[in-house]
Short mmCIF file of C-alpha atoms and ligand atoms in Angstrom, two decimals:
data_model
loop_
_atom_site.label_atom_id
_atom_site.label_comp_id
_atom_site.label_asym_id
_atom_site.label_seq_id
_atom_site.Cartn_x
_atom_site.Cartn_y
_atom_site.Cartn_z
CA MET A 1316 115.16 94.42 57.00
CA LYS A 1317 113.60 97.48 55.26
CA THR A 1318 110.32 97.80 57.05
CA ILE A 1319 109.34 97.41 60.80
CA GLY A 1320 106.51 98.39 63.07
CA VAL A 1321 106.34 99.54 66.63
CA LEU A 1322 103.36 98.92 69.04
CA THR A 1323 102.53 99.51 72.84
CA SER A 1324 100.53 96.83 74.55
CA GLY A 1325 99.15 96.09 77.83
CA GLY A 1326 99.44 98.60 80.88
CA ASP A 1327 100.65 102.01 79.85
CA ALA A 1328 103.77 103.45 81.55
CA PRO A 1329 105.71 106.83 81.44
CA GLY A 1330 108.66 106.52 79.08
CA MET A 1331 106.85 104.40 76.24
CA ASN A 1332 106.76 107.57 74.24
CA ALA A 1333 110.48 107.90 74.85
CA ALA A 1334 111.05 104.26 73.81
CA ILE A 1335 108.77 104.84 70.40
CA ARG A 1336 110.75 108.00 69.66
CA ALA A 1337 114.09 106.02 69.87
CA VAL A 1338 112.71 103.11 67.67
CA VAL A 1339 111.51 105.36 65.02
CA ARG A 1340 114.61 107.53 64.85
CA THR A 1341 117.02 104.71 64.93
CA ALA A 1342 115.38 102.89 62.19
CA CYS A 1343 114.64 106.04 60.01
CA GLU A 1344 118.22 106.94 60.13
CA SER A 1345 119.15 103.67 58.96
CA GLY A 1346 116.98 104.24 55.85
CA MET A 1347 114.22 101.89 57.08
CA THR A 1348 110.23 102.65 57.04
CA VAL A 1349 108.50 102.59 60.34
CA TYR A 1350 104.91 101.89 61.03
CA GLY A 1351 103.28 103.07 64.21
CA ILE A 1352 100.54 100.35 65.13
CA ASN A 1353 97.86 101.78 67.25
CA ARG A 1354 96.18 100.07 70.26
CA GLY A 1355 98.74 97.47 70.78
CA TYR A 1356 97.73 94.04 68.78
CA GLN A 1357 94.23 95.41 68.19
CA GLY A 1358 95.64 97.73 65.74
CA LEU A 1359 97.32 95.08 63.72
CA ILE A 1360 94.14 92.93 63.50
CA ASP A 1361 92.24 96.10 62.45
CA GLU A 1362 94.92 97.66 60.24
CA ASP A 1363 94.85 100.82 62.43
CA ILE A 1364 98.33 101.56 61.22
CA ARG A 1365 100.23 104.74 60.02
CA GLU A 1366 103.66 105.60 58.87
CA LEU A 1367 105.74 107.35 61.24
CA ASN A 1368 108.74 109.52 60.38
CA ILE A 1369 111.67 111.50 62.26
CA ARG A 1370 109.14 114.49 63.00
CA SER A 1371 106.16 112.43 63.79
CA VAL A 1372 107.93 111.65 67.02
CA SER A 1373 108.78 115.32 67.95
CA ASP A 1374 107.41 116.77 71.49
CA ILE A 1375 106.83 113.22 72.97
CA ILE A 1376 109.75 112.46 75.02
CA HIS A 1377 108.41 114.18 78.11
CA ARG A 1378 105.14 112.91 77.88
CA GLY A 1379 103.54 110.06 80.00
CA GLY A 1380 101.09 107.20 78.39
CA THR A 1381 101.59 106.24 74.66
CA MET A 1382 100.99 108.27 71.57
CA LEU A 1383 100.21 105.03 69.89
CA TYR A 1384 97.53 104.07 72.55
CA SER A 1385 97.36 100.73 74.38
CA ALA A 1386 94.95 97.91 74.45
CA ARG A 1387 94.13 94.58 75.75
CA CYS A 1388 93.47 92.26 73.01
CA LEU A 1389 91.71 88.91 73.67
CA ALA A 1390 91.17 88.40 69.75
CA PHE A 1391 94.96 88.21 69.45
CA LYS A 1392 95.36 85.16 71.55
CA GLU A 1393 93.29 83.18 69.19
CA GLU A 1394 94.70 81.43 66.12
CA GLU A 1395 92.29 83.55 63.72
CA GLY A 1396 93.30 86.97 65.22
CA MET A 1397 97.01 85.97 65.11
CA GLN A 1398 96.63 84.88 61.51
CA LYS A 1399 94.72 88.28 60.69
CA ALA A 1400 97.71 90.22 62.52
CA ILE A 1401 100.16 88.22 60.17
CA ALA A 1402 98.05 88.90 56.92
CA THR A 1403 98.38 92.92 58.06
CA CYS A 1404 102.17 92.38 58.35
CA LYS A 1405 102.35 90.87 55.01
CA LYS A 1406 99.99 93.84 53.42
CA PHE A 1407 102.08 96.70 54.95
CA GLY A 1408 105.55 94.86 54.19
CA ILE A 1409 106.10 94.56 57.90
CA GLU A 1410 109.22 92.28 58.45
CA GLY A 1411 109.60 92.80 62.17
CA ILE A 1412 108.07 94.43 65.13
CA VAL A 1413 109.26 96.16 68.56
CA VAL A 1414 106.72 95.33 71.13
CA ILE A 1415 106.94 97.82 74.03
CA GLY A 1416 104.71 96.08 76.91
CA GLY A 1417 104.88 93.56 79.83
CA ASP A 1418 105.18 89.93 79.93
CA GLY A 1419 101.69 89.30 78.15
CA SER A 1420 102.59 91.45 75.43
CA PHE A 1421 106.04 89.44 75.17
CA ARG A 1422 103.99 86.20 74.93
CA GLY A 1423 102.04 87.62 71.92
CA ALA A 1424 105.60 88.70 70.51
CA ARG A 1425 106.96 85.18 71.06
CA ASP A 1426 103.84 83.57 68.96
CA LEU A 1427 104.25 86.03 66.30
CA SER A 1428 108.06 85.45 65.99
CA LEU A 1429 107.42 81.84 65.84
CA ARG A 1430 105.19 82.10 62.94
CA GLY A 1431 107.76 84.15 60.79
CA ILE A 1432 107.41 87.83 62.14
CA PRO A 1433 110.62 88.45 64.27
CA CYS A 1434 109.71 90.61 67.24
CA ILE A 1435 111.79 92.25 69.92
CA GLY A 1436 110.33 92.99 73.30
CA VAL A 1437 111.21 96.10 75.32
CA PRO A 1438 109.98 95.98 78.97
CA GLY A 1439 107.69 98.76 79.53
CA THR A 1440 105.68 98.44 82.86
CA ILE A 1441 105.43 100.43 85.91
CA ASP A 1442 105.46 97.35 88.27
CA ASN A 1443 108.86 96.16 87.38
CA ASP A 1444 107.33 92.74 87.44
CA ILE A 1445 109.23 91.57 84.34
CA VAL A 1446 110.98 88.76 85.93
CA CYS A 1447 114.12 88.69 83.41
CA SER A 1448 114.89 92.28 83.91
CA ASP A 1449 116.14 94.27 86.73
CA TYR A 1450 114.55 97.50 85.21
CA THR A 1451 111.31 98.15 83.56
CA ILE A 1452 110.47 101.43 81.64
CA GLY A 1453 107.94 103.45 83.95
CA TYR A 1454 109.11 101.87 87.26
CA ASP A 1455 111.25 105.04 88.35
CA THR A 1456 108.74 107.70 87.35
CA CYS A 1457 105.91 105.71 88.98
CA LEU A 1458 108.06 105.23 92.35
CA ASN A 1459 108.72 109.10 92.37
CA THR A 1460 105.09 109.72 91.95
CA ILE A 1461 103.87 107.44 94.64
CA MET A 1462 106.66 109.12 97.03
CA ASP A 1463 105.27 112.57 96.20
CA MET A 1464 101.81 111.58 96.82
CA VAL A 1465 102.55 109.76 100.39
CA ASP A 1466 104.69 112.88 101.36
CA ARG A 1467 101.60 114.94 100.95
CA LEU A 1468 99.51 112.50 102.98
CA ARG A 1469 101.99 112.44 105.57
CA ASP A 1470 101.66 115.93 106.33
CA THR A 1471 97.91 115.39 107.29
CA VAL A 1472 98.26 112.15 108.79
CA GLU A 1473 101.11 113.62 111.13
CA SER A 1474 98.90 116.76 111.94
CA HIS A 1475 96.03 114.68 113.33
CA SER A 1476 98.11 111.64 114.82
CA ARG A 1477 96.36 109.11 112.51
CA CYS A 1478 97.19 106.13 110.64
CA MET A 1479 97.05 105.77 106.69
CA VAL A 1480 96.69 102.49 105.15
CA ILE A 1481 97.73 103.08 101.35
CA GLU A 1482 97.47 100.77 98.40
CA VAL A 1483 100.20 100.90 95.91
CA MET A 1484 99.97 99.19 92.33
CA GLY A 1485 101.79 95.80 91.75
CA ASN A 1486 99.57 92.83 91.60
CA ARG A 1487 102.37 90.00 92.11
CA CYS A 1488 105.36 91.82 92.37
CA GLY A 1489 105.93 94.18 95.58
CA ASP A 1490 108.93 96.26 94.12
CA LEU A 1491 107.00 99.30 94.15
CA THR A 1492 105.62 98.94 97.74
CA LEU A 1493 108.87 97.84 99.06
CA ASN A 1494 110.93 100.61 97.63
CA SER A 1495 108.30 103.47 98.07
CA GLY A 1496 107.74 102.07 101.57
CA ILE A 1497 111.47 102.87 102.36
CA ALA A 1498 111.43 106.10 100.57
CA VAL A 1499 108.44 107.44 102.61
CA GLY A 1500 109.49 105.92 105.91
CA ALA A 1501 106.54 103.54 106.38
CA THR A 1502 105.86 101.87 109.67
CA ALA A 1503 105.06 98.59 107.93
CA ILE A 1504 105.31 97.32 104.20
CA VAL A 1505 103.15 94.43 103.04
CA ILE A 1506 104.08 92.62 99.87
CA PRO A 1507 102.84 89.45 98.37
CA GLU A 1508 106.16 87.66 98.30
CA ILE A 1509 106.66 87.76 102.00
CA HIS A 1510 103.35 88.30 103.81
CA SER A 1511 100.69 85.64 104.86
CA ASP A 1512 99.31 86.76 108.12
CA VAL A 1513 98.82 90.71 107.10
CA GLU A 1514 96.96 92.03 110.14
CA LYS A 1515 99.17 90.27 112.72
CA HIS A 1516 102.30 91.70 111.25
CA VAL A 1517 100.86 95.31 110.98
CA ILE A 1518 99.45 95.58 114.39
CA GLU A 1519 102.74 94.20 115.90
CA ARG A 1520 104.65 96.86 113.98
CA ILE A 1521 102.39 99.59 115.09
CA ARG A 1522 102.27 98.45 118.73
CA ARG A 1523 106.12 98.38 118.74
CA THR A 1524 106.22 101.56 117.22
CA GLN A 1525 103.70 103.24 119.92
CA LYS A 1526 106.03 102.03 122.53
CA THR A 1527 108.36 104.60 121.17
CA ASP A 1528 105.83 107.41 121.46
CA LYS A 1529 105.27 107.56 117.72
CA LYS A 1530 101.72 108.87 117.16
CA HIS A 1531 101.37 108.79 113.31
CA PHE A 1532 101.77 105.78 111.07
CA ILE A 1533 101.81 105.16 107.23
CA ILE A 1534 101.23 101.54 106.15
CA MET A 1535 102.09 100.50 102.57
CA VAL A 1536 100.14 97.43 101.13
CA ALA A 1537 100.77 96.06 97.83
CA GLU A 1538 97.65 95.72 95.46
CA GLY A 1539 98.17 92.09 95.43
CA ILE A 1540 97.22 91.87 99.10
CA GLY A 1541 94.29 94.53 98.98
CA GLY A 1542 91.95 94.88 101.90
CA VAL A 1543 93.11 98.18 102.98
CA ALA A 1544 89.82 99.36 104.04
CA GLU A 1545 89.31 96.35 106.53
CA LEU A 1546 92.95 96.72 107.42
CA ALA A 1547 92.39 100.31 108.68
CA LYS A 1548 89.44 99.32 110.76
CA LYS A 1549 91.26 96.62 112.57
CA ILE A 1550 94.17 98.83 113.43
CA GLN A 1551 91.86 101.46 114.66
CA ASN A 1552 90.09 98.74 116.89
CA GLU A 1553 93.34 97.05 117.95
CA CYS A 1554 95.67 99.84 118.41
CA GLY A 1555 93.39 102.91 119.24
CA VAL A 1556 94.73 105.43 116.45
CA GLU A 1557 92.17 106.87 114.20
CA SER A 1558 92.78 104.87 110.72
CA ARG A 1559 92.11 105.91 107.27
CA SER A 1560 92.65 104.00 103.91
CA MET A 1561 93.36 105.13 100.57
CA VAL A 1562 93.88 103.32 97.22
CA LEU A 1563 96.41 105.39 95.01
CA GLY A 1564 94.93 103.65 92.13
CA HIS A 1565 95.53 104.98 88.30
CA VAL A 1566 97.15 108.39 89.29
CA GLN A 1567 100.21 106.08 89.78
CA ARG A 1568 100.28 105.51 86.14
CA GLY A 1569 100.63 108.90 84.78
CA GLY A 1570 102.87 111.89 84.57
CA SER A 1571 106.27 113.09 82.74
CA PRO A 1572 108.84 110.45 82.81
CA SER A 1573 111.82 110.79 85.02
CA ALA A 1574 115.39 111.18 83.50
CA ARG A 1575 116.17 107.63 84.28
CA ASP A 1576 112.93 106.35 82.34
CA ARG A 1577 113.73 108.55 79.38
CA VAL A 1578 117.51 107.61 79.19
CA MET A 1579 116.69 103.88 79.65
CA ALA A 1580 113.81 103.94 77.30
CA SER A 1581 116.04 105.60 74.44
CA GLU A 1582 118.76 102.99 74.88
CA MET A 1583 116.23 100.00 74.96
CA GLY A 1584 114.65 101.13 71.90
CA TYR A 1585 117.82 101.70 69.89
CA HIS A 1586 119.12 98.25 70.92
CA ALA A 1587 115.75 96.67 69.80
CA VAL A 1588 116.18 98.21 66.34
CA GLN A 1589 119.82 97.12 66.11
CA LEU A 1590 118.62 93.49 66.56
CA LEU A 1591 116.01 93.73 64.15
CA MET A 1592 118.63 95.19 61.57
CA LYS A 1593 120.49 92.11 62.08
CA GLY A 1594 117.60 90.22 61.43
CA ILE A 1595 117.32 88.72 64.77
CA GLY A 1596 113.81 88.10 66.58
CA ASN A 1597 112.26 86.45 69.48
CA ARG A 1598 114.43 88.39 71.79
CA VAL A 1599 113.73 90.78 74.88
CA VAL A 1600 115.85 93.61 75.75
CA VAL A 1601 116.78 93.75 79.49
CA ILE A 1602 118.89 95.18 81.98
CA LYS A 1603 121.01 92.61 84.07
CA ASP A 1604 123.73 93.75 86.63
CA ASP A 1605 123.64 97.22 85.20
CA LYS A 1606 124.16 95.90 81.57
CA MET A 1607 121.67 96.05 78.75
CA ILE A 1608 121.44 92.75 77.16
CA ASP A 1609 118.88 90.64 75.15
CA LEU A 1610 117.51 87.09 75.94
CA ASP A 1611 115.41 84.70 74.26
CA ILE A 1612 111.74 85.61 75.09
CA TYR A 1613 110.82 82.19 75.95
CA GLU A 1614 113.62 81.71 78.28
CA ALA A 1615 113.17 85.22 79.82
CA LEU A 1616 109.42 84.46 80.52
CA ASN A 1617 110.40 81.36 82.39
CA MET A 1618 113.00 82.80 84.79
CA LYS A 1619 112.08 83.67 88.64
CA LYS A 1620 112.78 86.92 90.38
CA PRO A 1621 113.56 86.65 94.05
CA VAL A 1622 112.42 89.49 96.27
CA ASP A 1623 115.19 91.51 97.58
CA GLU A 1624 115.21 90.17 101.25
CA THR A 1625 118.34 92.49 102.20
CA LEU A 1626 116.34 95.39 101.30
CA TYR A 1627 113.26 94.22 103.26
CA LYS A 1628 115.20 93.75 106.19
CA ILE A 1629 116.60 97.08 106.13
CA ALA A 1630 113.10 98.53 105.70
CA HIS A 1631 111.94 96.57 108.76
CA GLU A 1632 114.93 97.54 111.03
CA ILE A 1633 114.74 101.14 110.30
CA SER A 1634 111.06 102.00 110.17
CA ILE A 1635 110.60 102.49 113.92
P1 LIG B 1060 101.23 93.14 79.84
O1 LIG B 1060 101.86 93.06 78.47
O2 LIG B 1060 101.31 94.58 80.39
O3 LIG B 1060 101.50 92.10 80.71
P2 LIG B 1060 98.73 91.81 79.25
O4 LIG B 1060 98.98 90.52 79.98
O5 LIG B 1060 97.37 92.53 79.33
O6 LIG B 1060 99.65 93.18 79.66
O7 LIG B 1060 98.99 91.33 77.67
C1 LIG B 1060 98.79 92.40 76.68
C2 LIG B 1060 98.36 91.88 75.38
O8 LIG B 1060 99.24 90.88 74.89
C3 LIG B 1060 97.13 91.06 75.55
O9 LIG B 1060 95.99 91.65 75.59
C4 LIG B 1060 97.04 90.03 74.30
O10 LIG B 1060 96.56 90.86 73.23
C5 LIG B 1060 98.64 89.72 74.37
N1 LIG B 1060 98.91 88.35 75.06
C6 LIG B 1060 98.72 88.35 76.43
N2 LIG B 1060 98.97 86.94 76.53
C7 LIG B 1060 99.10 86.47 75.56
C8 LIG B 1060 99.30 84.86 74.94
N3 LIG B 1060 99.49 84.01 76.06
N4 LIG B 1060 99.35 84.69 73.73
C9 LIG B 1060 99.33 85.70 72.86
N5 LIG B 1060 99.17 87.13 73.06
C10 LIG B 1060 99.11 87.32 74.27
#
């Protein structure tokens, strides 16, 4: 393979830039031509493409977001859009693509691979919701951002003996909520994988803790559960503690990537190019049991990820 492309797609995540940098430099060092495709699959349809060299990716390893921009591109899901994307690859001589994104982006990568453009997926999403991988680029940075913000909230919550109900990102996956909840010492952690009767669970936790003379409470709720304002009202009425709610929102996505995300992104980007150089496509680079491996995209998308029940049990026991 002589010419490859790289794109970032779906939700942005800190560390995507480090992955782009690794892809570009690994490929350039092997004598390949690399095209940066802007705004995910939209850039392939619109021919929004430029050649990148070793210096094009200078000074980005420490930056959040993505220098290639990201987009959600509905046109790419239609055969017409897909064919336009393939025509663009042919026009620029792009023989393979590294796709940095989430599982939606990997479905697109699989469709392109099946149509003759080998793609390698690199998991980049703050939610850690790529079932096939124990780790996704951006997760560690996001976790630390949440921890930092909640530590600040805790100062004021403690001073006023209040309860703060906080919504954390992660629609279907409670990893961010569970791990940040442990890290900030939350009284209750509510995640979609475990909870159905949210109010009952949270009120029981607070009442139990009130008996030990605790006067301030942090409640962490995953985005997929929602309803934090209503939950705060309910807590105030039922537990007699002044309660507020807060949705942390998009600030969780930003910021300079952590060392772990930079290193992981660099390794994954390197590994992805090694596969393309061997002419291998339709794979996703993942971390399994602390090892970097690659899996068939189709297989990877159909795997199931159980919630870490031991971790949840620990949180439940020590958050008193
Ligand atoms: P993420 O990659 O973070 O999961 P999305 O689910 O929004 O984000 O997917 C990103 C993009 O990937 C979509 O906008 C679309 O262009 C492409 N994509 C998603 N699902 C499919 C699919 N089933 N087939 C083809 N392309 C898809």
